[in-house]
Short mmCIF file of C-alpha atoms in Angstrom, two decimals:
data_model
loop_
_atom_site.label_atom_id
_atom_site.label_comp_id
_atom_site.label_asym_id
_atom_site.label_seq_id
_atom_site.Cartn_x
_atom_site.Cartn_y
_atom_site.Cartn_z
CA MET A 14 -37.66 -25.72 -48.11
CA SER A 15 -36.63 -25.24 -44.47
CA ALA A 16 -33.16 -26.32 -42.72
CA VAL A 17 -32.86 -30.06 -41.77
CA VAL A 18 -30.43 -31.43 -39.36
CA VAL A 19 -28.73 -34.35 -41.19
CA ASP A 20 -26.43 -35.61 -38.28
CA THR A 21 -25.85 -35.09 -34.72
CA TYR A 22 -23.58 -36.76 -32.11
CA ALA A 23 -22.47 -36.07 -28.73
CA THR A 24 -19.83 -37.27 -26.09
CA GLY A 25 -19.42 -35.60 -22.77
CA LEU A 26 -16.46 -33.59 -24.20
CA LEU A 27 -18.22 -32.21 -27.66
CA THR A 28 -21.42 -32.12 -29.17
CA THR A 29 -22.12 -31.66 -32.84
CA THR A 30 -25.05 -30.98 -34.91
CA VAL A 31 -24.82 -30.83 -38.58
CA THR A 32 -27.94 -29.01 -40.54
CA ALA A 33 -28.44 -28.79 -44.24
CA LEU A 34 -29.38 -25.34 -45.46
CA PRO A 35 -31.90 -24.53 -48.08
CA ASP A 36 -29.27 -22.87 -50.08
CA GLY A 37 -27.28 -26.27 -50.49
CA GLY A 38 -24.57 -25.07 -47.74
CA HIS A 39 -24.23 -27.06 -44.44
CA ARG A 40 -23.97 -25.47 -40.87
CA TRP A 41 -21.75 -27.13 -38.09
CA LEU A 42 -22.53 -26.33 -34.60
CA ARG A 43 -19.89 -27.54 -32.12
CA ARG A 44 -20.10 -26.99 -28.41
CA PRO A 45 -18.26 -28.33 -25.46
CA GLY A 46 -20.18 -31.49 -23.64
CA THR A 47 -21.61 -31.55 -20.38
CA LYS A 48 -18.45 -32.92 -18.91
CA ALA A 49 -15.73 -30.89 -20.97
CA PRO A 50 -13.27 -29.69 -18.31
CA ALA A 51 -12.63 -26.55 -20.18
CA ALA A 52 -14.37 -24.19 -22.82
CA PHE A 53 -13.31 -23.39 -26.06
CA THR A 54 -10.49 -21.04 -26.30
CA PRO A 55 -11.53 -17.49 -26.85
CA LEU A 56 -10.78 -16.12 -30.55
CA THR A 57 -10.22 -12.45 -30.93
CA ALA A 58 -10.66 -10.64 -34.10
CA ARG A 59 -6.88 -10.42 -34.71
CA LEU A 60 -6.30 -14.00 -34.15
CA ARG A 61 -9.10 -14.96 -36.78
CA GLU A 62 -7.57 -12.86 -39.09
CA LEU A 63 -3.96 -14.40 -38.76
CA VAL A 64 -5.47 -17.70 -38.82
CA GLU A 65 -7.68 -17.24 -42.16
CA GLU A 66 -4.75 -15.60 -43.95
CA PRO A 67 -4.24 -17.81 -47.11
CA PRO A 68 -0.67 -19.19 -47.61
CA SER A 69 0.96 -18.23 -50.83
CA PRO A 70 0.14 -19.58 -53.33
CA ALA A 71 -3.54 -19.88 -52.27
CA ARG A 72 -4.80 -23.33 -52.21
CA GLY A 73 -8.26 -24.74 -52.06
CA THR A 74 -8.47 -26.28 -48.62
CA ARG A 75 -8.79 -23.50 -45.68
CA LEU A 76 -8.73 -23.13 -41.97
CA LEU A 77 -12.18 -22.11 -41.09
CA THR A 78 -12.76 -20.38 -37.97
CA GLY A 79 -16.61 -20.00 -37.96
CA ASP A 80 -18.58 -17.69 -35.62
CA PRO A 81 -19.25 -17.78 -31.93
CA ALA A 82 -22.81 -18.88 -30.72
CA PRO A 83 -24.53 -19.03 -27.24
CA HIS A 84 -23.57 -21.23 -24.44
CA GLY A 85 -20.04 -21.28 -25.64
CA ALA A 86 -20.41 -22.79 -29.23
CA ARG A 87 -19.21 -22.11 -32.54
CA THR A 88 -20.72 -22.19 -35.85
CA TYR A 89 -19.09 -23.11 -39.19
CA ALA A 90 -20.34 -22.76 -42.76
CA ALA A 91 -18.98 -26.14 -43.92
CA PRO A 92 -18.63 -27.48 -47.58
CA GLY A 93 -20.24 -31.07 -46.78
CA PRO A 94 -22.71 -32.69 -44.16
CA TYR A 95 -19.65 -35.25 -42.97
CA SER A 96 -16.13 -35.23 -41.98
CA VAL A 97 -13.34 -37.26 -43.22
CA ALA A 98 -13.66 -39.37 -39.97
CA HIS A 99 -17.22 -40.42 -41.07
CA TRP A 100 -16.38 -41.32 -44.59
CA LEU A 101 -13.47 -43.71 -43.42
CA ILE A 102 -15.54 -45.21 -40.77
CA ASP A 103 -18.79 -45.71 -42.41
CA GLY A 104 -17.45 -46.11 -45.84
CA GLY A 105 -14.60 -48.52 -44.89
CA GLY A 106 -11.51 -46.54 -46.25
CA PRO A 107 -10.07 -43.75 -48.34
CA GLN A 108 -11.77 -44.61 -51.32
CA ALA A 109 -15.13 -43.69 -49.65
CA VAL A 110 -14.29 -39.93 -49.25
CA PRO A 111 -16.01 -37.87 -52.11
CA GLY A 112 -13.58 -38.03 -54.91
CA GLY A 113 -11.78 -41.22 -53.63
CA HIS A 114 -8.30 -41.86 -52.45
CA ARG A 115 -6.70 -39.17 -54.69
CA ALA A 116 -8.72 -36.10 -53.53
CA LEU A 117 -8.35 -37.28 -50.01
CA ARG A 118 -4.53 -37.34 -50.76
CA GLY A 119 -4.65 -33.87 -52.21
CA THR A 120 -6.65 -32.39 -49.44
CA LEU A 121 -4.13 -33.82 -46.80
CA ARG A 122 -1.00 -32.27 -48.58
CA GLU A 123 -3.04 -28.96 -48.53
CA VAL A 124 -3.67 -29.47 -44.81
CA GLY A 125 0.09 -29.80 -44.33
CA ALA A 126 0.76 -26.58 -46.30
CA LEU A 127 -1.80 -24.84 -44.13
CA LEU A 128 -0.54 -26.14 -40.84
CA ALA A 129 3.18 -24.89 -42.09
CA ALA A 130 1.93 -21.63 -42.85
CA LEU A 131 0.18 -21.37 -39.78
CA HIS A 132 3.28 -22.48 -37.72
CA SER A 133 5.16 -20.04 -39.60
CA ARG A 134 3.38 -16.64 -38.31
CA PRO A 135 3.83 -14.67 -35.29
CA VAL A 136 2.51 -15.75 -31.93
CA PRO A 137 -0.03 -13.15 -30.65
CA GLU A 138 -0.09 -12.68 -26.81
CA GLU A 139 -3.66 -14.00 -26.73
CA ALA A 140 -2.74 -17.28 -28.29
CA ARG A 141 0.06 -18.08 -25.55
CA ARG A 142 -1.61 -21.09 -23.82
CA PRO A 143 -1.09 -24.80 -23.94
CA ALA A 144 -3.35 -26.98 -26.02
CA ARG A 145 -6.60 -27.79 -23.90
CA ALA A 146 -5.92 -31.42 -25.01
CA VAL A 147 -2.37 -31.58 -23.81
CA VAL A 148 -3.70 -30.23 -20.59
CA ARG A 149 -6.45 -32.72 -19.80
CA LEU A 150 -3.85 -35.64 -20.78
CA HIS A 151 -1.14 -34.62 -18.68
CA ALA A 152 -3.32 -34.31 -15.60
CA TRP A 153 -4.49 -37.72 -16.21
CA LEU A 154 -0.90 -38.99 -16.85
CA SER A 155 0.19 -37.23 -13.62
CA GLY A 156 -2.45 -39.07 -11.69
CA ARG A 157 -4.36 -35.96 -10.79
CA THR A 158 -7.58 -37.34 -12.56
CA THR A 159 -8.96 -40.72 -13.64
CA ALA A 160 -10.63 -41.35 -16.88
CA GLY A 161 -14.12 -43.35 -16.02
CA GLY A 162 -12.18 -44.49 -12.77
CA ALA A 163 -9.07 -45.60 -14.77
CA THR A 164 -5.64 -44.58 -14.39
CA ALA A 165 -3.36 -43.95 -17.06
CA ALA A 166 -1.31 -47.03 -15.89
CA ASP A 167 -4.52 -49.06 -16.04
CA LEU A 168 -4.94 -48.30 -19.82
CA LEU A 169 -1.59 -47.44 -21.38
CA GLY A 170 0.70 -49.86 -18.97
CA ALA A 171 2.84 -48.44 -16.58
CA ALA A 172 6.16 -48.58 -18.84
CA GLY A 173 4.87 -45.98 -21.29
CA VAL A 174 3.47 -43.60 -18.82
CA ALA A 175 6.56 -41.73 -17.95
CA HIS A 176 7.39 -41.03 -21.55
CA LEU A 177 4.10 -39.88 -22.22
CA ARG A 178 4.04 -37.65 -19.29
CA ALA A 179 7.40 -35.96 -20.13
CA TRP A 180 6.41 -35.51 -23.80
CA ALA A 181 3.04 -33.97 -22.55
CA ALA A 182 4.92 -31.56 -20.32
CA GLU A 183 7.07 -30.34 -23.26
CA ALA A 184 4.14 -30.02 -25.25
CA ALA A 185 2.83 -27.83 -22.66
CA GLY A 186 5.46 -25.37 -22.70
CA PRO A 187 6.43 -22.68 -22.80
CA ALA A 188 9.49 -23.52 -24.85
CA ALA A 189 11.29 -21.16 -27.40
CA GLY A 190 10.50 -23.38 -30.40
CA HIS A 191 6.88 -23.53 -29.84
CA VAL A 192 4.64 -22.36 -32.78
CA LEU A 193 1.13 -20.94 -33.17
CA SER A 194 -0.76 -24.24 -33.44
CA HIS A 195 -4.38 -25.50 -34.49
CA GLY A 196 -4.22 -27.56 -31.24
CA ALA A 197 -6.73 -30.41 -32.29
CA PRO A 198 -6.65 -30.83 -36.17
CA GLY A 199 -8.52 -34.12 -36.44
CA LEU A 200 -10.13 -36.02 -39.15
CA GLY A 201 -13.26 -35.46 -37.30
CA SER A 202 -13.20 -31.64 -38.05
CA LEU A 203 -11.69 -32.04 -41.71
CA VAL A 204 -14.84 -31.48 -43.91
CA PRO A 205 -14.34 -32.07 -47.50
CA GLY A 206 -16.78 -30.77 -50.32
CA VAL A 207 -19.82 -33.16 -51.60
CA ASP A 208 -18.62 -33.03 -55.11
CA GLY A 209 -15.20 -34.43 -54.43
CA SER A 210 -13.45 -31.40 -55.17
CA THR A 211 -10.43 -30.47 -52.72
CA THR A 212 -12.00 -27.43 -51.50
CA ALA A 213 -12.19 -29.00 -48.24
CA ALA A 214 -12.65 -26.91 -44.62
CA LEU A 215 -10.44 -27.75 -41.38
CA LEU A 216 -12.82 -26.29 -38.54
CA THR A 217 -10.33 -24.27 -36.31
CA GLY A 218 -10.58 -21.63 -33.78
CA GLU A 219 -11.68 -23.95 -30.70
CA ASP A 220 -8.18 -25.09 -29.59
CA LEU A 221 -5.57 -22.21 -31.16
CA CYS A 222 -2.66 -22.42 -28.88
CA VAL A 223 1.21 -22.77 -28.65
CA ALA A 224 2.89 -26.03 -29.15
CA PRO A 225 5.82 -27.70 -30.77
CA PRO A 226 5.10 -28.22 -34.34
CA HIS A 227 5.14 -32.03 -34.32
CA PHE A 228 2.05 -31.82 -32.22
CA ASP A 229 -0.18 -30.69 -34.91
CA LEU A 230 1.44 -33.02 -37.06
CA GLY A 231 1.62 -36.06 -34.93
CA TRP A 232 -2.04 -35.39 -34.23
CA LEU A 233 -3.24 -36.19 -38.03
CA ALA A 234 -0.50 -38.83 -38.18
CA GLY A 235 -1.91 -40.35 -35.24
CA GLU A 236 -5.52 -40.45 -36.27
CA LEU A 237 -4.66 -41.86 -39.81
CA ALA A 238 -2.59 -44.58 -38.00
CA GLU A 239 -5.58 -45.24 -35.61
CA PHE A 240 -8.24 -45.70 -38.69
CA ARG A 241 -5.60 -47.96 -40.49
CA TRP A 242 -5.52 -50.00 -37.31
CA LEU A 243 -9.31 -50.25 -36.89
CA LEU A 244 -9.90 -51.21 -40.49
CA GLY A 245 -7.46 -53.99 -40.00
CA ALA A 246 -7.04 -56.55 -42.84
CA THR A 247 -9.62 -54.39 -45.07
CA ALA A 248 -6.82 -51.64 -45.15
CA ASP A 249 -4.66 -51.08 -48.04
CA GLN A 250 -1.18 -50.44 -46.54
CA ARG A 251 0.40 -48.66 -49.38
CA ALA A 252 -2.94 -46.17 -49.85
CA TRP A 253 -2.41 -45.24 -46.03
CA GLN A 254 1.38 -44.58 -46.48
CA GLN A 255 0.43 -42.09 -49.30
CA LEU A 256 -2.01 -40.26 -47.02
CA LEU A 257 0.69 -40.14 -44.56
CA ASP A 258 3.32 -38.94 -47.31
CA ALA A 259 1.02 -36.22 -48.63
CA LEU A 260 0.46 -34.76 -45.31
CA PHE A 261 4.03 -34.49 -44.69
CA ASP A 262 5.00 -33.51 -48.54
CA GLY A 263 2.52 -30.54 -47.81
CA TYR A 264 4.00 -29.56 -44.64
CA GLY A 265 7.47 -29.31 -46.46
CA GLU A 266 10.87 -29.78 -45.30
CA GLY A 267 10.35 -29.11 -41.77
CA GLY A 268 8.03 -32.19 -41.27
CA GLY A 269 10.52 -34.44 -43.32
CA ASP A 270 13.68 -34.27 -41.35
CA VAL A 271 14.86 -36.75 -38.54
CA ALA A 272 14.13 -34.62 -35.85
CA ALA A 273 10.75 -33.82 -37.00
CA ARG A 274 9.62 -37.37 -37.80
CA GLU A 275 10.98 -38.23 -34.52
CA GLY A 276 9.00 -35.51 -32.66
CA CYS A 277 5.95 -36.53 -34.93
CA LEU A 278 6.09 -40.18 -33.56
CA ARG A 279 5.62 -38.71 -29.98
CA GLY A 280 3.05 -36.60 -31.01
CA THR A 281 1.14 -39.58 -32.59
CA ALA A 282 1.64 -41.44 -29.23
CA LEU A 283 0.24 -38.50 -27.56
CA ARG A 284 -2.67 -38.20 -29.74
CA ILE A 285 -3.62 -42.04 -29.33
CA ALA A 286 -3.27 -41.78 -25.66
CA LEU A 287 -5.62 -38.96 -25.32
CA HIS A 288 -8.10 -40.87 -27.17
CA THR A 289 -7.69 -43.73 -24.92
CA HIS A 290 -8.38 -41.10 -22.19
CA ASP A 291 -11.15 -39.21 -23.91
CA THR A 292 -12.84 -42.50 -24.75
CA ALA A 293 -12.85 -43.61 -20.97
CA ALA A 294 -13.95 -40.70 -19.61
CA TYR A 295 -16.48 -39.07 -22.08
CA VAL A 296 -18.14 -42.03 -23.90
CA PRO A 297 -20.60 -44.25 -22.03
CA ASP A 298 -20.17 -47.87 -21.64
CA ALA A 299 -16.83 -47.65 -23.64
CA ALA A 300 -14.35 -49.38 -21.13
CA GLY A 301 -13.73 -52.06 -23.68
CA GLN A 302 -12.88 -49.57 -26.63
CA ALA A 303 -10.53 -47.60 -24.32
CA ARG A 304 -8.80 -50.64 -23.68
CA LEU A 305 -8.24 -51.24 -27.47
CA TYR A 306 -6.81 -47.65 -27.90
CA GLY A 307 -4.63 -48.12 -24.99
CA LEU A 308 -3.13 -51.26 -26.53
CA LEU A 309 -2.36 -48.90 -29.71
CA ALA A 310 -0.90 -46.03 -27.67
CA ALA A 311 1.25 -48.07 -25.74
CA THR A 312 2.87 -49.65 -29.08
CA LEU A 313 3.27 -46.35 -30.35
CA THR A 314 4.92 -45.07 -27.20
CA GLU A 315 7.16 -48.06 -27.19
CA GLY A 316 8.05 -47.36 -30.73
CA ALA A 317 8.63 -43.42 -30.30
CA ALA A 318 10.69 -44.12 -27.13
CA ALA A 319 13.03 -46.48 -28.71
#
């Protein structure tokens, strides 16, 4: 039995190919897309060891840094063929993820704990850089770039751009409170095991950076808000809130105080503003979809700025 490609998808920003291996495992190959403005960040052996150090006590879910591959790509020996984002979209909600809502809640709680552990570690010099995501978002918000020909004000509305630009500048740092960060901990890079266990893996290492702690948390909270919004009337609001609560519970007290929650609201707005940009800039014929994301980003920005 030979390896079989089970999924492949690409935007101008990122290309992903998932291959099922004869031993039952899955290899994820990710590389920057043809229009990506920056390569994956370099990952030294020292930084890799620091990131993969398990928290105490060790948990099932892990940060998976993978291995370098030709043409600036990275490969990962992941536990399954599909991401949480895939299961949410194609299955219609959290119950579609292997193991159902309960397993996903456990995974997000462990992801919160993993991020808290990562954020508590010393920042090596090679990681002292802003997130790639926030750099391209700030360039757009500052008028230095357009996305598919659209300015930030075109898609986000003029009222929120100043707030978003200030928050993006803050996230780009440097600042004393910034921590070692994943940089892009999305549901599209969170891979659950095929058997419904909580031994999921969060693909890590392409975007390691320094950022305020709320940047990582806001990123995941923003994506949960986005999926809940996309699924609309079919979404069980209580179930989605439980997923958010699990993420923050796993992170611990530092994610639950008032200042952290306010910071996460800003991070959530930044995430959806970035998704608006990336959809317009890197997905062909998606201008209408980008405008819908822009409406959500504007709403989240208004709430975070209130």
